[in-house]
Tab-separated table of C-alpha atoms and ligand atoms in Angstrom:
chain	number	residue	atom	x	y	z
Y	1	MET	CA	0.000	0.000	0.000
Y	2	THR	CA	2.679	2.349	1.104
Y	3	ARG	CA	4.788	1.555	-1.961
Y	4	ILE	CA	1.878	2.014	-4.282
Y	5	LEU	CA	1.022	5.321	-2.659
Y	6	ALA	CA	4.651	6.485	-2.811
Y	7	THR	CA	5.020	5.544	-6.482
Y	8	GLY	CA	1.709	7.228	-7.296
Y	9	THR	CA	2.768	10.397	-5.514
Y	10	LEU	CA	6.131	10.360	-7.282
Y	11	ILE	CA	4.562	9.885	-10.682
Y	12	ALA	CA	2.051	12.637	-9.952
Y	13	LEU	CA	4.887	14.927	-8.831
Y	14	ILE	CA	6.918	14.237	-11.963
Y	15	ILE	CA	3.910	14.887	-14.213
Y	16	THR	CA	3.098	18.119	-12.360
Y	17	THR	CA	6.694	19.292	-12.630
Y	18	ILE	CA	6.819	18.558	-16.366
Y	19	LEU	CA	3.477	20.284	-16.887
Y	20	GLY	CA	4.618	23.224	-14.770
Y	21	ILE	CA	7.790	23.644	-16.783
Y	22	LEU	CA	5.915	23.395	-20.092
Y	23	LEU	CA	3.297	25.879	-18.962
Y	24	SER	CA	5.783	28.413	-17.653
Y	25	ARG	CA	7.774	28.123	-20.908
Y	26	THR	CA	4.784	29.104	-23.000
Y	27	ILE	CA	4.341	32.203	-20.854
Y	28	THR	CA	7.954	33.299	-20.303
Y	29	ARG	CA	9.254	32.684	-23.836
Y	30	PRO	CA	7.028	35.245	-25.556
Y	31	ILE	CA	7.695	37.683	-22.701
Y	32	ALA	CA	11.460	37.209	-23.016
Y	33	ASP	CA	11.028	37.676	-26.762
Y	34	MET	CA	9.182	40.921	-26.225
Y	35	ARG	CA	11.865	42.107	-23.864
Y	36	ARG	CA	14.550	41.441	-26.485
Y	37	GLN	CA	12.524	43.294	-29.101
Y	38	ALA	CA	11.995	46.243	-26.802
Y	39	VAL	CA	15.776	46.451	-26.433
Y	40	GLU	CA	16.198	46.348	-30.238
Y	41	MET	CA	13.537	49.011	-30.702
Y	42	ARG	CA	15.369	51.270	-28.349
Y	43	LYS	CA	18.317	50.982	-30.735
Y	44	GLY	CA	16.036	51.970	-33.623
Y	45	ASN	CA	15.545	48.544	-35.146
Y	46	PHE	CA	11.848	48.040	-35.882
Y	47	SER	CA	12.181	45.131	-38.281
Y	48	ARG	CA	11.931	42.297	-35.702
Y	49	LYS	CA	8.633	40.668	-34.898
Y	50	VAL	CA	7.564	38.708	-31.800
Y	51	LYS	CA	6.373	35.198	-32.535
Y	52	VAL	CA	2.771	34.543	-31.510
Y	53	TYR	CA	2.661	31.068	-29.935
Y	54	SER	CA	-0.900	30.862	-28.830
Y	55	ASP	CA	-4.255	32.546	-28.884
Y	56	ASP	CA	-4.459	33.198	-25.168
Y	57	GLU	CA	-3.755	36.464	-23.314
Y	58	VAL	CA	-0.011	36.153	-23.806
Y	59	GLY	CA	-0.524	35.556	-27.528
Y	60	GLN	CA	-2.773	38.633	-27.724
Y	61	LEU	CA	-0.173	40.653	-25.881
Y	62	ALA	CA	2.486	39.554	-28.419
Y	63	TYR	CA	0.112	40.457	-31.260
Y	64	ALA	CA	-0.561	43.908	-29.779
Y	65	PHE	CA	3.154	44.361	-29.283
Y	66	ASN	CA	3.780	43.674	-32.977
Y	67	GLU	CA	1.149	46.220	-33.983
Y	68	LEU	CA	2.693	48.772	-31.689
Y	69	THR	CA	6.056	48.120	-33.354
Y	70	ASP	CA	4.536	48.792	-36.794
Y	71	GLU	CA	2.936	52.025	-35.684
Y	72	LEU	CA	6.100	53.205	-34.033
Y	73	MET	CA	8.056	52.412	-37.188
Y	74	GLU	CA	5.649	54.483	-39.266
Y	75	ALA	CA	5.682	57.406	-36.849
Y	76	ASN	CA	9.442	57.281	-36.785
Y	77	ALA	CA	9.642	57.321	-40.588
Y	78	THR	CA	7.259	60.295	-40.769
Y	79	THR	CA	9.295	62.257	-38.232
Y	80	GLU	CA	12.482	61.431	-40.093
Y	81	ALA	CA	10.950	62.535	-43.434
Y	82	GLU	CA	9.738	65.781	-41.833
Y	83	ARG	CA	13.155	66.377	-40.396
Y	84	ARG	CA	14.815	65.783	-43.752
Y	85	ARG	CA	12.362	68.070	-45.503
Y	86	LEU	CA	12.969	70.821	-42.997
Y	87	THR	CA	16.737	70.405	-43.284
Y	88	SER	CA	16.624	70.496	-47.056
Y	89	VAL	CA	14.422	73.614	-47.027
Y	90	LEU	CA	16.749	75.285	-44.547
Y	91	GLU	CA	19.878	74.317	-46.420
Y	92	ASN	CA	18.542	75.357	-49.821
Y	93	MET	CA	17.388	78.780	-48.695
Y	94	SER	CA	19.529	81.680	-49.793
Y	95	ASP	CA	18.806	83.383	-46.479
Y	96	GLY	CA	20.391	82.451	-43.203
Y	97	VAL	CA	18.093	81.042	-40.513
Y	98	VAL	CA	18.826	80.885	-36.803
Y	99	ALA	CA	16.486	79.517	-34.144
Y	100	THR	CA	17.057	80.140	-30.467
Y	101	ASP	CA	15.396	79.209	-27.221
Y	102	ARG	CA	13.891	81.761	-24.847
Y	103	SER	CA	17.242	82.705	-23.394
Y	104	LEU	CA	18.509	83.446	-26.944
Y	105	ARG	CA	20.804	80.421	-27.108
Y	106	VAL	CA	21.108	78.941	-30.588
Y	107	ILE	CA	19.315	75.622	-31.082
Y	108	LEU	CA	19.377	75.519	-34.875
Y	109	MET	CA	21.348	77.292	-37.562
Y	110	ASN	CA	21.651	76.616	-41.284
Y	111	ASP	CA	24.909	76.699	-43.280
Y	112	GLN	CA	24.083	80.053	-44.868
Y	113	ALA	CA	23.719	81.717	-41.486
Y	114	ARG	CA	26.982	80.146	-40.345
Y	115	ASP	CA	28.745	81.376	-43.496
Y	116	MET	CA	27.329	84.868	-43.074
Y	117	ILE	CA	28.466	85.149	-39.482
Y	118	GLY	CA	31.681	83.238	-40.188
Y	119	LEU	CA	31.303	80.417	-37.675
Y	120	ALA	CA	32.431	76.796	-37.575
Y	121	GLU	CA	29.676	74.221	-37.124
Y	122	GLU	CA	30.656	73.283	-33.598
Y	123	GLU	CA	30.834	76.905	-32.471
Y	124	ALA	CA	27.243	77.648	-33.382
Y	125	MET	CA	25.180	75.413	-31.110
Y	126	GLY	CA	24.393	76.898	-27.750
Y	127	ALA	CA	26.092	80.192	-28.550
Y	128	ASN	CA	24.312	83.365	-27.513
Y	129	LEU	CA	22.570	85.237	-30.324
Y	130	GLN	CA	23.501	88.581	-28.847
Y	131	ASN	CA	27.218	87.788	-29.067
Y	132	LEU	CA	26.933	86.159	-32.488
Y	133	LEU	CA	25.330	89.160	-34.146
Y	134	GLU	CA	27.435	91.637	-32.186
Y	135	PHE	CA	24.470	93.782	-31.229
Y	136	ASP	CA	25.234	96.872	-29.257
Y	137	ASP	CA	21.943	97.048	-27.430
Y	138	GLU	CA	20.394	94.070	-25.735
Y	139	ILE	CA	17.889	91.967	-27.673
Y	140	VAL	CA	14.640	91.764	-25.762
Y	141	ILE	CA	11.671	89.848	-27.037
Y	142	PRO	CA	8.675	92.107	-26.403
Y	143	GLU	CA	5.499	90.582	-24.976
Y	144	ASP	CA	3.434	91.222	-28.101
Y	145	GLY	CA	6.118	89.500	-30.164
Y	146	THR	CA	6.635	92.215	-32.771
Y	147	MET	CA	10.235	93.108	-33.420
Y	148	PRO	CA	11.432	95.520	-36.138
Y	149	PRO	CA	14.102	94.259	-38.574
Y	150	LYS	CA	17.672	95.305	-37.897
Y	151	LEU	CA	20.565	96.127	-40.204
Y	152	ILE	CA	23.742	94.342	-39.158
Y	153	ASP	CA	27.160	95.323	-40.438
Y	154	LEU	CA	29.311	92.210	-40.885
Y	155	SER	CA	31.833	93.898	-43.203
Y	156	THR	CA	35.474	92.973	-43.096
Y	157	ASP	CA	38.307	95.373	-43.821
Y	158	GLU	CA	38.293	94.460	-47.504
Y	159	GLU	CA	34.652	93.809	-48.166
Y	160	LEU	CA	31.357	95.478	-47.413
Y	161	PHE	CA	28.813	92.987	-46.087
Y	162	LEU	CA	25.451	94.093	-44.751
Y	163	VAL	CA	22.722	91.803	-43.523
Y	164	ARG	CA	19.176	92.598	-42.529
Y	165	ALA	CA	17.832	90.477	-39.680
Y	166	TYR	CA	14.087	89.739	-39.407
Y	167	PHE	CA	12.863	88.392	-36.067
Y	168	SER	CA	9.814	86.313	-35.339
Y	169	PRO	CA	9.170	84.897	-31.893
Y	170	ILE	CA	8.119	81.252	-31.532
Y	171	GLN	CA	4.766	81.195	-29.832
Y	172	LYS	CA	1.984	78.619	-29.807
Y	173	HIS	CA	-1.639	79.869	-29.731
Y	174	SER	CA	-0.795	83.083	-27.916
Y	175	GLY	CA	0.904	81.098	-25.183
Y	176	PRO	CA	4.266	82.101	-23.765
Y	177	ILE	CA	7.124	82.901	-26.176
Y	178	THR	CA	9.455	79.911	-26.273
Y	179	GLY	CA	12.116	81.130	-28.634
Y	180	LEU	CA	13.081	83.267	-31.578
Y	181	ILE	CA	13.559	82.669	-35.295
Y	182	VAL	CA	15.944	85.040	-37.029
Y	183	VAL	CA	16.123	85.235	-40.819
Y	184	LEU	CA	19.282	86.891	-42.147
Y	185	HIS	CA	19.007	88.451	-45.594
Y	186	ASP	CA	22.043	89.742	-47.524
Y	187	VAL	CA	21.315	93.381	-48.466
Y	188	THR	CA	24.850	94.464	-49.391
Y	189	GLU	CA	24.021	95.150	-53.024
Y	190	GLN	CA	20.846	97.087	-52.208
Y	191	GLU	CA	22.616	99.178	-49.597
Y	192	GLN	CA	25.563	99.771	-51.907
Y	193	VAL	CA	23.262	101.047	-54.658
Y	194	GLU	CA	21.503	103.291	-52.159
Y	195	GLN	CA	24.814	104.570	-50.808
Y	196	ASP	CA	26.120	105.244	-54.337
Y	197	ARG	CA	22.929	107.092	-55.182
Y	198	ARG	CA	23.221	109.321	-52.119
Y	199	GLU	CA	26.856	109.994	-52.872
Y	200	PHE	CA	26.018	110.787	-56.484
Y	201	VAL	CA	23.339	113.306	-55.540
Y	202	ALA	CA	25.692	114.913	-53.027
Y	203	ASN	CA	28.416	115.146	-55.673
Y	204	VAL	CA	26.127	116.641	-58.290
Y	205	SER	CA	24.803	119.251	-55.886
Y	206	HIS	CA	28.298	120.142	-54.806
Y	207	GLU	CA	29.608	120.403	-58.362
Y	208	LEU	CA	26.713	122.640	-59.361
Y	209	ARG	CA	26.916	124.814	-56.296
Y	210	THR	CA	30.577	125.715	-56.777
Y	211	PRO	CA	30.172	127.522	-60.132
Y	212	LEU	CA	26.868	129.012	-58.992
Y	213	THR	CA	28.340	130.611	-55.880
Y	214	THR	CA	31.259	131.964	-57.896
Y	215	MET	CA	28.834	133.458	-60.398
Y	216	ARG	CA	26.666	134.950	-57.687
Y	217	SER	CA	29.535	136.789	-56.073
Y	218	TYR	CA	30.817	138.117	-59.384
Y	219	LEU	CA	27.325	139.202	-60.430
Y	220	GLU	CA	26.841	140.909	-57.050
Y	221	VAL	CA	30.031	142.897	-57.519
Y	222	LEU	CA	28.961	143.794	-61.053
Y	223	ALA	CA	25.516	144.878	-59.873
Y	224	GLU	CA	27.032	147.007	-57.140
Y	225	GLY	CA	28.642	149.171	-59.794
Y	226	ALA	CA	31.552	147.231	-61.216
Y	227	TYR	CA	29.671	146.968	-64.500
Y	228	LYS	CA	30.706	150.588	-65.145
Y	229	ASP	CA	34.360	149.754	-64.663
Y	230	ASP	CA	35.895	149.257	-68.117
Y	231	GLU	CA	38.667	147.095	-66.793
Y	232	LEU	CA	36.859	144.901	-64.235
Y	233	ALA	CA	33.571	144.358	-66.040
Y	234	PRO	CA	34.889	142.328	-68.998
Y	235	ARG	CA	37.023	140.163	-66.668
Y	236	PHE	CA	34.135	139.413	-64.353
Y	237	LEU	CA	31.828	138.707	-67.247
Y	238	GLU	CA	34.340	136.338	-68.734
Y	239	THR	CA	34.589	134.411	-65.477
Y	240	THR	CA	30.818	134.074	-65.195
Y	241	GLN	CA	30.736	132.964	-68.798
Y	242	ASN	CA	33.368	130.301	-68.109
Y	243	GLU	CA	31.497	129.054	-65.086
Y	244	THR	CA	28.298	128.852	-67.115
Y	245	GLU	CA	30.129	126.843	-69.761
Y	246	ARG	CA	31.409	124.520	-67.072
Y	247	MET	CA	27.944	124.003	-65.706
Y	248	ILE	CA	26.559	123.248	-69.143
Y	249	ARG	CA	29.362	120.749	-69.707
Y	250	LEU	CA	28.646	119.093	-66.399
Y	251	VAL	CA	24.909	118.883	-67.021
Y	252	ASN	CA	25.529	117.472	-70.500
Y	253	ASP	CA	27.864	114.832	-69.108
Y	254	LEU	CA	25.306	113.906	-66.469
Y	255	LEU	CA	22.568	113.675	-69.050
Y	256	GLN	CA	24.715	111.446	-71.180
Y	257	LEU	CA	25.525	109.152	-68.257
Y	258	SER	CA	21.898	108.903	-67.260
Y	259	LYS	CA	20.942	108.125	-70.866
Y	260	MET	CA	23.547	105.383	-70.988
Y	261	ASP	CA	22.239	103.998	-67.706
Y	262	SER	CA	18.820	103.469	-69.203
Y	263	LYS	CA	18.554	100.237	-71.161
Y	264	GLU	CA	17.022	101.753	-74.306
Y	265	TYR	CA	20.157	103.687	-75.127
Y	266	THR	CA	21.600	102.541	-78.458
Y	267	MET	CA	24.904	103.345	-80.088
Y	268	GLN	CA	25.028	104.417	-83.733
Y	269	LYS	CA	27.505	101.801	-84.841
Y	270	VAL	CA	29.170	101.878	-88.245
Y	271	LYS	CA	32.131	100.011	-89.697
Y	272	PHE	CA	35.351	102.013	-90.100
Y	273	ASP	CA	39.135	101.744	-89.986
Y	274	PHE	CA	40.037	102.497	-86.387
Y	275	ILE	CA	43.729	103.252	-87.052
Y	276	GLN	CA	42.911	106.017	-89.535
Y	277	PHE	CA	40.223	107.344	-87.211
Y	278	PHE	CA	42.668	107.381	-84.255
Y	279	ASN	CA	45.279	109.150	-86.396
Y	280	ASP	CA	42.821	111.903	-87.289
Y	281	ILE	CA	41.954	112.514	-83.650
Y	282	ILE	CA	45.639	112.694	-82.695
Y	283	ASP	CA	46.185	115.175	-85.563
Y	284	ARG	CA	43.484	117.409	-84.182
Y	285	HIS	CA	45.048	117.410	-80.705
Y	286	GLU	CA	48.526	117.936	-82.142
Y	287	MET	CA	47.409	121.296	-83.481
Y	288	THR	CA	46.180	122.550	-80.105
Y	289	LYS	CA	48.515	120.850	-77.639
Y	290	GLY	CA	51.095	123.649	-77.422
Y	291	GLU	CA	54.839	123.547	-77.936
Y	292	THR	CA	55.954	121.934	-74.723
Y	293	ILE	CA	54.405	118.526	-75.203
Y	294	GLN	CA	55.624	115.959	-77.721
Y	295	PHE	CA	53.468	113.356	-79.434
Y	296	ARG	CA	54.852	109.981	-80.473
Y	297	ARG	CA	52.800	107.540	-82.563
Y	298	LYS	CA	53.421	103.807	-82.601
Y	299	LEU	CA	50.424	102.820	-84.627
Y	300	MET	CA	49.956	99.758	-86.803
Y	301	LYS	CA	50.417	100.048	-90.554
Y	302	ARG	CA	47.331	97.939	-91.172
Y	303	ARG	CA	43.699	98.849	-91.474
Y	304	VAL	CA	41.734	97.484	-88.566
Y	305	TYR	CA	37.994	97.642	-89.130
Y	306	VAL	CA	35.735	97.879	-86.124
Y	307	HIS	CA	32.019	98.274	-85.553
Y	308	ALA	CA	31.579	101.300	-83.334
Y	309	ASP	CA	29.893	104.607	-82.654
Y	310	GLN	CA	32.317	107.215	-84.004
Y	311	ASP	CA	31.027	110.148	-81.956
Y	312	LYS	CA	31.223	108.202	-78.718
Y	313	MET	CA	34.652	106.780	-79.505
Y	314	THR	CA	35.882	110.282	-80.306
Y	315	GLN	CA	34.635	111.400	-76.930
Y	316	VAL	CA	36.483	108.551	-75.184
Y	317	ILE	CA	39.783	109.230	-76.944
Y	318	ASP	CA	39.410	113.003	-76.556
Y	319	ASN	CA	39.029	112.640	-72.827
Y	320	ILE	CA	42.003	110.300	-72.439
Y	321	ILE	CA	44.214	112.601	-74.536
Y	322	THR	CA	42.986	115.739	-72.711
Y	323	ASN	CA	43.767	114.061	-69.399
Y	324	ALA	CA	47.223	113.057	-70.626
Y	325	ILE	CA	47.939	116.620	-71.728
Y	326	LYS	CA	46.445	118.067	-68.530
Y	327	PHE	CA	48.644	115.944	-66.284
Y	328	SER	CA	51.835	116.085	-68.408
Y	329	PRO	CA	54.815	118.132	-67.239
Y	330	GLU	CA	56.578	120.550	-69.559
Y	331	GLY	CA	58.556	118.666	-72.186
Y	332	GLY	CA	56.605	115.487	-71.553
Y	333	THR	CA	55.953	112.984	-74.312
Y	334	ILE	CA	52.609	111.332	-74.962
Y	335	THR	CA	52.864	107.992	-76.755
Y	336	PHE	CA	50.014	106.481	-78.761
Y	337	ARG	CA	50.091	102.782	-79.401
Y	338	THR	CA	47.842	100.177	-81.004
Y	339	MET	CA	48.207	96.404	-80.666
Y	340	LEU	CA	46.243	93.250	-81.437
Y	341	ARG	CA	45.494	90.866	-78.588
Y	342	ALA	CA	43.102	87.927	-78.686
Y	343	LYS	CA	40.581	89.196	-81.266
Y	344	ARG	CA	40.758	92.658	-79.836
Y	345	LEU	CA	42.376	95.915	-80.789
Y	346	VAL	CA	44.175	97.409	-77.804
Y	347	ILE	CA	44.722	101.158	-77.684
Y	348	GLY	CA	47.253	102.595	-75.243
Y	349	ILE	CA	47.829	106.270	-74.457
Y	350	LYS	CA	50.847	106.888	-72.267
Y	351	ASP	CA	52.007	110.087	-70.616
Y	352	GLU	CA	54.939	111.056	-68.419
Y	353	GLY	CA	52.858	113.001	-65.932
Y	354	VAL	CA	52.190	112.883	-62.220
Y	355	GLY	CA	50.865	109.332	-62.287
Y	356	ILE	CA	48.170	107.765	-60.138
Y	357	PRO	CA	48.754	105.902	-56.851
Y	358	LYS	CA	48.139	102.140	-57.170
Y	359	SER	CA	45.197	102.166	-54.770
Y	360	ASN	CA	43.308	104.655	-56.968
Y	361	LEU	CA	43.839	102.986	-60.336
Y	362	LYS	CA	40.364	101.459	-60.433
Y	363	LYS	CA	38.616	104.384	-58.789
Y	364	ILE	CA	39.406	106.902	-61.519
Y	365	PHE	CA	36.662	105.270	-63.611
Y	366	GLU	CA	34.063	106.027	-60.934
Y	367	ARG	CA	31.776	109.011	-61.306
Y	368	PHE	CA	33.189	112.244	-59.896
Y	369	TYR	CA	36.355	110.569	-58.719
Y	370	ARG	CA	39.466	112.708	-58.911
Y	371	VAL	CA	42.764	111.768	-57.354
Y	372	ASP	CA	43.546	115.243	-56.167
Y	373	LYS	CA	40.245	117.081	-55.951
Y	374	ALA	CA	41.558	120.585	-55.399
Y	375	ARG	CA	44.126	120.320	-58.170
Y	376	ALA	CA	41.781	118.673	-60.651
Y	377	ARG	CA	39.152	121.347	-60.163
Y	378	ASN	CA	41.693	124.043	-60.869
Y	379	ILE	CA	42.454	122.462	-64.208
Y	380	GLY	CA	38.748	122.279	-64.815
Y	381	GLY	CA	37.796	118.627	-64.378
Y	382	THR	CA	34.588	117.245	-62.938
Y	383	GLY	CA	35.698	113.614	-62.826
Y	384	LEU	CA	33.061	112.355	-65.240
Y	385	GLY	CA	35.226	111.920	-68.350
Y	386	LEU	CA	36.607	108.460	-67.582
Y	387	SER	CA	33.318	107.141	-66.220
Y	388	ILE	CA	31.669	108.078	-69.507
Y	389	ALA	CA	34.594	106.435	-71.315
Y	390	LYS	CA	34.037	103.290	-69.298
Y	391	GLU	CA	30.331	103.168	-70.162
Y	392	VAL	CA	31.052	103.701	-73.863
Y	393	VAL	CA	33.790	101.078	-73.985
Y	394	SER	CA	31.596	98.509	-72.182
Y	395	ALA	CA	28.777	99.234	-74.628
Y	396	HIS	CA	31.261	98.158	-77.321
Y	397	SER	CA	32.127	94.953	-75.400
Y	398	GLY	CA	35.549	96.297	-74.542
Y	399	ASP	CA	37.557	96.923	-71.384
Y	400	ILE	CA	39.289	99.993	-70.044
Y	401	TRP	CA	41.988	100.119	-67.399
Y	402	ALA	CA	44.910	102.184	-66.208
Y	403	GLU	CA	48.510	101.347	-65.437
Y	404	SER	CA	50.652	103.857	-63.660
Y	405	GLU	CA	53.802	104.457	-61.769
Y	406	PHE	CA	53.235	107.225	-59.285
Y	407	GLY	CA	55.317	110.242	-60.285
Y	408	ARG	CA	56.498	108.633	-63.533
Y	409	GLY	CA	53.434	108.575	-65.755
Y	410	THR	CA	50.198	106.861	-66.627
Y	411	THR	CA	48.969	104.655	-69.451
Y	412	ILE	CA	45.292	104.266	-70.160
Y	413	TYR	CA	44.383	101.195	-72.210
Y	414	PHE	CA	41.101	100.229	-73.778
Y	415	THR	CA	40.083	97.414	-76.054
Y	416	ILE	CA	37.535	97.034	-78.799
Y	417	PRO	CA	36.675	93.865	-80.749
Y	418	PHE	CA	37.684	94.157	-84.408
Y	419	ASP	CA	35.928	92.993	-87.528
Y	420	THR	CA	38.584	92.564	-90.206
Y	421	ILE	CA	42.212	93.473	-90.819
Y	422	VAL	CA	43.483	94.692	-94.158
Y	423	GLU	CA	47.225	94.760	-94.893
Y	424	VAL	CA	48.504	97.978	-96.487
Y	425	ASN	CA	51.388	97.701	-98.964
Y	426	ASP	CA	53.372	100.838	-99.530
R	501	ATP	N1	46.772	110.720	-67.391
R	501	ATP	C1	46.513	110.912	-66.113
R	501	ATP	N2	47.483	111.169	-65.212
R	501	ATP	C2	47.208	111.359	-63.920
R	501	ATP	N3	45.964	111.303	-63.388
R	501	ATP	C3	44.951	111.053	-64.213
R	501	ATP	C4	45.161	110.836	-65.608
R	501	ATP	N4	43.955	110.576	-66.177
R	501	ATP	C5	43.053	110.654	-65.193
R	501	ATP	N5	43.636	110.936	-64.007
R	501	ATP	C6	42.965	111.073	-62.726
R	501	ATP	O1	41.670	110.526	-62.828
R	501	ATP	C7	40.691	111.501	-62.510
R	501	ATP	C8	39.445	111.248	-63.302
R	501	ATP	O2	39.629	111.547	-64.671
R	501	ATP	P1	38.391	111.998	-65.537
R	501	ATP	O3	38.817	112.170	-66.949
R	501	ATP	O4	37.290	111.040	-65.261
R	501	ATP	O5	37.976	113.359	-64.875
R	501	ATP	P2	38.580	114.793	-65.060
R	501	ATP	O6	39.544	114.819	-66.194
R	501	ATP	O7	39.028	115.274	-63.733
R	501	ATP	O8	37.279	115.598	-65.459
R	501	ATP	P3	36.517	115.630	-66.855
R	501	ATP	O9	37.149	114.600	-67.731
R	501	ATP	O10	35.111	115.314	-66.501
R	501	ATP	O11	36.680	116.996	-67.362
R	501	ATP	C9	41.360	112.804	-62.764
R	501	ATP	O12	40.799	113.827	-61.996
R	501	ATP	C10	42.792	112.520	-62.319
R	501	ATP	O13	42.898	112.632	-60.930
R	502	MG	MG1	39.113	114.047	-68.092
């Protein structure tokens, strides 16, 4: 009896143990599986699936877990796509964009903004906006969130660089302001144009006022009785006449420049031999230049045909020659040269005058620019001659530039594309 009972108990125990192990396996295995998957998901791997062993609660849990994995994967992909879209928009914008938190520390910045400010990538994050943009006065985000745009000067010693910053606070449904978005827009060109315009108007007014004040004082003296003076009256009248002439010249030059600025302006181009044409102009100046200045011609013996506006070209050459004569010392020689370079005729006019400092070589082609203002005005220049020359030469697809050794002389070169060359046998 006892043995039978003992054996029965033992067998029952063994069966229970086996059943227990089997049962616990079916519960713990899927749970261990899910744990492993959760670890993988944390690493960003959503591709694994939990095996569903049964249809009971544990099986349903595994099934729900798989669904959750799918949804998470989708949500993750959407966020990633959004992020990529935002990055590509930010990176392809021509404007710089900076986002900051409430305390104005940078949390996002695109490449353009970094380039504008001149920052390395690692320097940008967490930096303070105030320091980055070098604002003098403190940036405060007002409660109503409206901030006027600001002009920021980021120029270096060599280059002008102006940026306009537009601010918009980050705010959700009129809740508290949580940060600031700053859009940086390059306005250098706009500002430069505006600055040039202001300078131009100032120059014109100044140039017109000088002869007018001179005339007024002379006319006042004449009106006060000097008109009766046989000696003074003609002198004073001559001066006023000269000043009037100067003003007319100036206004004509200005009109011409403004006409050339407008797009409709067309040149009256005809085909002619430039060498012969150049020779004729030099002849004309040779008659009026005076004894003290020598002319030397090193012109080609060929005929070089060009397509150009003769009146305008005459004006260009006249001005360069007049300048050369004006700035030549007594006994100076002016050399005229023509050369062929890469499909272009190059004209060089060289003098042995005062020369132009290296730093001003480009500026002499700017409107109203004169190296030595006081001196140039005495010899009667307004500083428009070479800027007109530059416009004319560009309208003929040519270039104009100056080479000079200060104190030793100047050469002005300009080029013009040529049509045909005809050899001359004599
Ligand atoms: N050959 C030269 N030698 C030295 N300086 C020159 C020479 N040519 C031009 N410059 C400088 O360049 C400036 C500009 O020349 P530009 O011909 O444009 O004006 P301008 O001769 O003063 O006046 P305008 O030609 O309108 O009567 C001159 O004032 C002068 O300072
Ligand atoms: Mg001149």
